[in-house]
mmCIF file of C-alpha atoms and ligand atoms in Angstrom:
data_model
loop_
_atom_site.group_PDB
_atom_site.id
_atom_site.type_symbol
_atom_site.label_atom_id
_atom_site.label_comp_id
_atom_site.label_asym_id
_atom_site.label_seq_id
_atom_site.Cartn_x
_atom_site.Cartn_y
_atom_site.Cartn_z
ATOM 1 C CA MET L 15 136.354 -69.412 65.675
ATOM 2 C CA GLU L 16 139.562 -70.593 63.978
ATOM 3 C CA LYS L 17 142.453 -71.218 66.347
ATOM 4 C CA LYS L 18 145.297 -73.568 65.598
ATOM 5 C CA SER L 19 147.507 -73.771 68.655
ATOM 6 C CA GLY L 20 145.021 -73.548 71.500
ATOM 7 C CA PHE L 21 145.085 -71.285 74.494
ATOM 8 C CA LEU L 22 145.773 -72.416 78.049
ATOM 9 C CA VAL L 23 144.170 -70.686 81.010
ATOM 10 C CA ALA L 24 144.995 -71.618 84.605
ATOM 11 C CA PHE L 25 142.664 -70.574 87.420
ATOM 12 C CA GLU L 26 144.553 -70.166 90.667
ATOM 13 C CA GLY L 27 143.713 -69.194 94.222
ATOM 14 C CA ILE L 28 143.247 -70.601 97.692
ATOM 15 C CA ASP L 29 140.481 -73.026 98.643
ATOM 16 C CA GLY L 30 137.229 -71.080 98.901
ATOM 17 C CA SER L 31 138.343 -68.412 96.434
ATOM 18 C CA GLY L 32 135.616 -69.406 93.972
ATOM 19 C CA LYS L 33 137.917 -70.427 91.117
ATOM 20 C CA THR L 34 136.086 -73.705 90.509
ATOM 21 C CA THR L 35 132.747 -71.917 90.126
ATOM 22 C CA LEU L 36 134.375 -69.294 87.941
ATOM 23 C CA SER L 37 136.087 -71.800 85.659
ATOM 24 C CA ARG L 38 132.745 -73.620 85.185
ATOM 25 C CA LEU L 39 130.929 -70.388 84.349
ATOM 26 C CA VAL L 40 133.587 -69.406 81.811
ATOM 27 C CA TYR L 41 133.483 -72.911 80.341
ATOM 28 C CA ASN L 42 129.696 -72.801 79.910
ATOM 29 C CA ALA L 43 129.845 -69.328 78.378
ATOM 30 C CA LEU L 44 132.439 -70.466 75.819
ATOM 31 C CA LEU L 45 130.465 -73.604 74.995
ATOM 32 C CA GLU L 46 127.343 -71.505 74.446
ATOM 33 C CA ARG L 47 129.320 -69.624 71.821
ATOM 34 C CA SER L 48 130.362 -72.954 70.257
ATOM 35 C CA ILE L 49 134.019 -72.335 71.008
ATOM 36 C CA PRO L 50 135.951 -75.618 71.339
ATOM 37 C CA THR L 51 136.860 -75.610 75.006
ATOM 38 C CA LEU L 52 138.047 -78.132 77.552
ATOM 39 C CA LEU L 53 137.547 -77.789 81.289
ATOM 40 C CA THR L 54 139.997 -79.756 83.385
ATOM 41 C CA LYS L 55 141.690 -79.651 86.764
ATOM 42 C CA GLU L 56 144.699 -80.437 88.910
ATOM 43 C CA PRO L 57 144.808 -82.681 90.783
ATOM 44 C CA GLY L 58 142.550 -85.268 89.154
ATOM 45 C CA GLY L 59 142.388 -84.360 85.467
ATOM 46 C CA THR L 60 143.236 -87.925 84.380
ATOM 47 C CA PRO L 61 142.300 -91.422 85.662
ATOM 48 C CA ILE L 62 145.695 -91.774 87.370
ATOM 49 C CA GLY L 63 145.344 -88.216 88.606
ATOM 50 C CA GLN L 64 142.046 -89.108 90.258
ATOM 51 C CA LYS L 65 143.819 -91.849 92.191
ATOM 52 C CA ILE L 66 146.563 -89.410 93.155
ATOM 53 C CA ARG L 67 143.952 -86.871 94.243
ATOM 54 C CA ALA L 68 142.328 -89.517 96.450
ATOM 55 C CA LEU L 69 145.733 -90.331 97.964
ATOM 56 C CA VAL L 70 146.632 -86.750 98.819
ATOM 57 C CA HIS L 71 143.174 -86.142 100.256
ATOM 58 C CA GLU L 72 143.004 -89.366 102.248
ATOM 59 C CA GLN L 73 145.937 -88.945 104.532
ATOM 60 C CA VAL L 74 148.551 -86.527 105.693
ATOM 61 C CA LEU L 75 151.708 -87.277 103.700
ATOM 62 C CA THR L 76 155.249 -86.062 104.125
ATOM 63 C CA PRO L 77 155.722 -82.748 102.316
ATOM 64 C CA GLN L 78 158.171 -84.493 99.985
ATOM 65 C CA ALA L 79 155.736 -87.270 99.006
ATOM 66 C CA GLU L 80 152.928 -84.758 98.606
ATOM 67 C CA CYS L 81 155.058 -82.550 96.376
ATOM 68 C CA LEU L 82 156.057 -85.450 94.140
ATOM 69 C CA LEU L 83 152.496 -86.745 93.889
ATOM 70 C CA PHE L 84 151.236 -83.372 92.677
ATOM 71 C CA ALA L 85 154.087 -83.355 90.160
ATOM 72 C CA ALA L 86 153.144 -86.867 88.991
ATOM 73 C CA ASP L 87 149.523 -85.777 88.616
ATOM 74 C CA ARG L 88 150.708 -82.789 86.552
ATOM 75 C CA ALA L 89 152.913 -84.962 84.335
ATOM 76 C CA GLU L 90 149.965 -87.200 83.437
ATOM 77 C CA HIS L 91 147.694 -84.224 82.965
ATOM 78 C CA ILE L 92 150.066 -82.356 80.654
ATOM 79 C CA HIS L 93 150.839 -85.425 78.583
ATOM 80 C CA HIS L 94 147.394 -86.983 78.236
ATOM 81 C CA VAL L 95 145.038 -84.010 78.446
ATOM 82 C CA ILE L 96 146.564 -80.551 78.091
ATOM 83 C CA ARG L 97 148.993 -81.086 75.238
ATOM 84 C CA PRO L 98 146.532 -83.002 73.003
ATOM 85 C CA ALA L 99 143.742 -80.455 73.615
ATOM 86 C CA LEU L 100 146.046 -77.538 72.793
ATOM 87 C CA ALA L 101 147.172 -79.367 69.658
ATOM 88 C CA GLU L 102 143.508 -79.555 68.630
ATOM 89 C CA GLY L 103 143.321 -75.775 68.988
ATOM 90 C CA LYS L 104 141.063 -75.808 72.031
ATOM 91 C CA ILE L 105 140.818 -73.261 74.779
ATOM 92 C CA VAL L 106 141.892 -75.258 77.810
ATOM 93 C CA LEU L 107 140.671 -74.098 81.208
ATOM 94 C CA SER L 108 142.478 -75.727 84.106
ATOM 95 C CA ASP L 109 141.267 -75.375 87.671
ATOM 96 C CA ARG L 110 144.764 -75.057 89.269
ATOM 97 C CA MET L 111 148.176 -75.706 87.773
ATOM 98 C CA ALA L 112 151.819 -75.314 88.819
ATOM 99 C CA ASP L 113 151.446 -72.125 90.858
ATOM 100 C CA SER L 114 149.377 -74.157 93.320
ATOM 101 C CA SER L 115 152.479 -76.292 93.956
ATOM 102 C CA ARG L 116 154.557 -73.149 94.428
ATOM 103 C CA ALA L 117 152.018 -71.680 96.862
ATOM 104 C CA TYR L 118 151.015 -74.829 98.827
ATOM 105 C CA GLN L 119 154.141 -76.981 98.767
ATOM 106 C CA GLY L 120 156.608 -74.102 98.456
ATOM 107 C CA TYR L 121 155.270 -71.318 100.657
ATOM 108 C CA GLY L 122 152.854 -73.510 102.660
ATOM 109 C CA ARG L 123 155.039 -76.547 103.390
ATOM 110 C CA GLY L 124 158.436 -74.906 103.048
ATOM 111 C CA ILE L 125 159.756 -76.952 100.120
ATOM 112 C CA ASP L 126 162.534 -75.238 98.224
ATOM 113 C CA LEU L 127 161.041 -73.229 95.366
ATOM 114 C CA THR L 128 164.010 -73.834 93.092
ATOM 115 C CA PHE L 129 163.388 -77.561 93.465
ATOM 116 C CA ILE L 130 159.670 -77.128 92.739
ATOM 117 C CA ASN L 131 160.481 -75.017 89.683
ATOM 118 C CA THR L 132 162.861 -77.680 88.387
ATOM 119 C CA ILE L 133 160.334 -80.510 88.731
ATOM 120 C CA THR L 134 157.582 -78.316 87.317
ATOM 121 C CA ALA L 135 159.586 -77.428 84.225
ATOM 122 C CA TRP L 136 160.423 -81.111 83.776
ATOM 123 C CA VAL L 137 156.821 -82.357 83.941
ATOM 124 C CA MET L 138 155.312 -79.503 81.947
ATOM 125 C CA GLN L 139 157.415 -80.163 78.831
ATOM 126 C CA GLY L 140 157.652 -76.513 77.878
ATOM 127 C CA ILE L 141 153.920 -75.871 78.223
ATOM 128 C CA LYS L 142 152.949 -72.752 80.178
ATOM 129 C CA PRO L 143 149.599 -71.089 80.741
ATOM 130 C CA ASP L 144 148.929 -68.296 78.247
ATOM 131 C CA LEU L 145 146.859 -66.660 80.939
ATOM 132 C CA ILE L 146 146.681 -67.177 84.693
ATOM 133 C CA ILE L 147 143.515 -65.939 86.378
ATOM 134 C CA TYR L 148 144.224 -65.415 90.050
ATOM 135 C CA CYS L 149 141.128 -65.291 92.251
ATOM 136 C CA LYS L 150 142.351 -63.096 95.064
ATOM 137 C CA ILE L 151 140.513 -63.277 98.362
ATOM 138 C CA ASP L 152 141.219 -62.750 102.052
ATOM 139 C CA ALA L 153 141.612 -65.681 104.429
ATOM 140 C CA THR L 154 138.515 -64.929 106.529
ATOM 141 C CA THR L 155 136.130 -64.835 103.555
ATOM 142 C CA ALA L 156 137.659 -68.020 102.141
ATOM 143 C CA PHE L 157 137.411 -69.759 105.522
ATOM 144 C CA ASN L 158 133.754 -68.797 105.900
ATOM 145 C CA ARG L 159 132.946 -70.043 102.407
ATOM 146 C CA ILE L 160 134.633 -73.382 103.107
ATOM 147 C CA ALA L 161 132.768 -73.747 106.411
ATOM 148 C CA GLN L 162 129.433 -73.213 104.622
ATOM 149 C CA ARG L 163 130.086 -76.001 102.137
ATOM 150 C CA LYS L 164 128.212 -79.223 102.817
ATOM 151 C CA GLN L 165 130.918 -81.487 101.361
ATOM 152 C CA GLU L 166 133.532 -83.020 103.573
ATOM 153 C CA LEU L 167 136.581 -80.811 103.942
ATOM 154 C CA THR L 168 139.847 -81.839 102.269
ATOM 155 C CA ILE L 169 143.015 -82.220 104.273
ATOM 156 C CA PHE L 170 144.133 -78.878 102.914
ATOM 157 C CA GLU L 171 140.907 -77.205 103.927
ATOM 158 C CA ARG L 172 141.232 -78.588 107.436
ATOM 159 C CA GLU L 173 144.716 -77.194 107.731
ATOM 160 C CA LYS L 174 145.417 -74.647 110.354
ATOM 161 C CA ARG L 175 144.772 -71.031 109.602
ATOM 162 C CA LEU L 176 148.499 -70.291 109.658
ATOM 163 C CA PHE L 177 149.143 -72.673 106.784
ATOM 164 C CA PHE L 178 146.314 -71.107 104.855
ATOM 165 C CA GLU L 179 147.764 -67.662 105.418
ATOM 166 C CA ARG L 180 151.201 -68.797 104.284
ATOM 167 C CA VAL L 181 149.611 -70.088 101.082
ATOM 168 C CA ILE L 182 147.841 -66.753 100.498
ATOM 169 C CA GLN L 183 151.116 -64.934 101.095
ATOM 170 C CA GLY L 184 152.695 -67.325 98.611
ATOM 171 C CA PHE L 185 150.169 -66.513 95.899
ATOM 172 C CA GLU L 186 150.601 -62.798 96.645
ATOM 173 C CA GLN L 187 154.356 -63.154 96.291
ATOM 174 C CA ILE L 188 154.116 -65.212 93.108
ATOM 175 C CA TYR L 189 151.779 -62.641 91.543
ATOM 176 C CA SER L 190 153.437 -59.510 92.927
ATOM 177 C CA ALA L 191 155.259 -58.522 89.750
ATOM 178 C CA ASP L 192 153.548 -57.046 86.704
ATOM 179 C CA ARG L 193 153.220 -59.846 84.172
ATOM 180 C CA GLN L 194 151.764 -60.203 80.729
ATOM 181 C CA ASP L 195 150.275 -63.619 81.482
ATOM 182 C CA LEU L 196 148.406 -62.612 84.640
ATOM 183 C CA MET L 197 144.920 -61.366 85.432
ATOM 184 C CA ILE L 198 144.067 -60.694 89.070
ATOM 185 C CA LEU L 199 140.384 -60.764 89.991
ATOM 186 C CA ASP L 200 138.779 -59.520 93.169
ATOM 187 C CA ALA L 201 137.159 -62.805 94.185
ATOM 188 C CA HIS L 202 134.904 -61.087 96.735
ATOM 189 C CA LEU L 203 132.760 -59.990 93.766
ATOM 190 C CA PRO L 204 129.835 -62.149 92.574
ATOM 191 C CA SER L 205 130.907 -65.021 90.339
ATOM 192 C CA GLU L 206 128.822 -63.715 87.400
ATOM 193 C CA THR L 207 130.748 -60.429 87.522
ATOM 194 C CA LEU L 208 134.037 -62.316 87.621
ATOM 195 C CA CYS L 209 132.928 -64.421 84.677
ATOM 196 C CA THR L 210 132.170 -61.290 82.633
ATOM 197 C CA GLN L 211 135.596 -59.865 83.480
ATOM 198 C CA ALA L 212 137.352 -63.120 82.571
ATOM 199 C CA LEU L 213 135.479 -63.362 79.259
ATOM 200 C CA GLN L 214 136.378 -59.767 78.403
ATOM 201 C CA GLU L 215 140.031 -60.542 79.046
ATOM 202 C CA LEU L 216 139.884 -63.705 76.917
ATOM 203 C CA HIS L 217 138.162 -61.767 74.173
ATOM 204 C CA LYS L 218 140.987 -59.215 74.198
ATOM 205 C CA ARG L 219 143.708 -61.833 74.240
ATOM 206 C CA LEU L 220 142.201 -63.965 71.519
ATOM 207 C CA GLU L 221 142.109 -60.994 69.157
ATOM 208 C CA ASN L 222 138.411 -60.388 69.593
ATOM 209 C CA SER L 223 137.601 -63.776 68.122
ATOM 210 C CA LEU L 224 135.191 -64.878 70.876
HETATM 211 P P1 TYD O 305 140.477 -80.330 95.254
HETATM 212 O O1 TYD O 305 139.419 -80.848 96.165
HETATM 213 O O2 TYD O 305 140.855 -81.148 94.097
HETATM 214 O O3 TYD O 305 139.981 -79.004 94.658
HETATM 215 P P2 TYD O 305 140.107 -77.465 94.861
HETATM 216 O O4 TYD O 305 141.173 -77.068 93.896
HETATM 217 O O5 TYD O 305 138.750 -76.990 94.417
HETATM 218 O O6 TYD O 305 140.407 -77.107 96.264
HETATM 219 O O7 TYD O 305 141.705 -79.987 96.191
HETATM 220 C C1 TYD O 305 142.929 -79.792 95.730
HETATM 221 C C2 TYD O 305 143.797 -79.413 96.911
HETATM 222 O O8 TYD O 305 145.141 -79.703 96.568
HETATM 223 C C3 TYD O 305 143.710 -77.949 97.225
HETATM 224 O O9 TYD O 305 143.566 -77.758 98.616
HETATM 225 C C4 TYD O 305 145.042 -77.400 96.814
HETATM 226 C C5 TYD O 305 145.947 -78.586 96.827
HETATM 227 N N1 TYD O 305 147.026 -78.548 95.804
HETATM 228 C C6 TYD O 305 148.338 -78.496 96.221
HETATM 229 O O10 TYD O 305 148.614 -78.455 97.427
HETATM 230 N N2 TYD O 305 149.329 -78.492 95.289
HETATM 231 C C7 TYD O 305 149.083 -78.538 93.953
HETATM 232 O O11 TYD O 305 150.018 -78.541 93.121
HETATM 233 C C8 TYD O 305 147.722 -78.602 93.533
HETATM 234 C C9 TYD O 305 147.402 -78.676 92.077
HETATM 235 C C10 TYD O 305 146.717 -78.610 94.490
#
């Protein structure tokens, strides 16, 4: 496939929505078709970002510090990973991007959305996802999935149910308007089905070049 300016896809959703599994499945499917693709994530898509991720997971921070650390992670990620990969013409799949800050720090922690939007625009240097895939799921299903995981829970996953519900409401609000750059998936469906739907959408958007 010949693509010159790359294509950025952000996978968004609450913890337990299955977006990490989905982004991996899509990544593998694209690689199988020999399409130059990069799979990355926020937080933790760069070496500095991995340190930031450890910091935000280790302890409960003030909402302000947390918000700025996610922005710092995003700045490094955009500069060192996303922009270069797009310049190489790759399809870039990012497990979370700026809408996670809007949903978690904005709606979840109550930080002013205008402020978040200003910092986000500053760190993203004009880069925006070409497509956002929102894995939509209800709080109970997400909670049950998280509880079944063997790994230790993150601070965010341990948060009270109310916080979690505020974050879901946030995502719902953010994705309530009809938008060209948005695909909403029913994340209760099996991940293979979601992968097929995501690939069909990518196929359509990349002018049937997949
Ligand atoms: P992590 O364990 O990296 O992965 P996952 O995305 O699979 O949950 O956890 C990241 C946590 O950070 C997650 O609970 C959402 C939260 N987060 C924010 O609060 N704001 C942000 O801007 C981002 C990118 C993530």
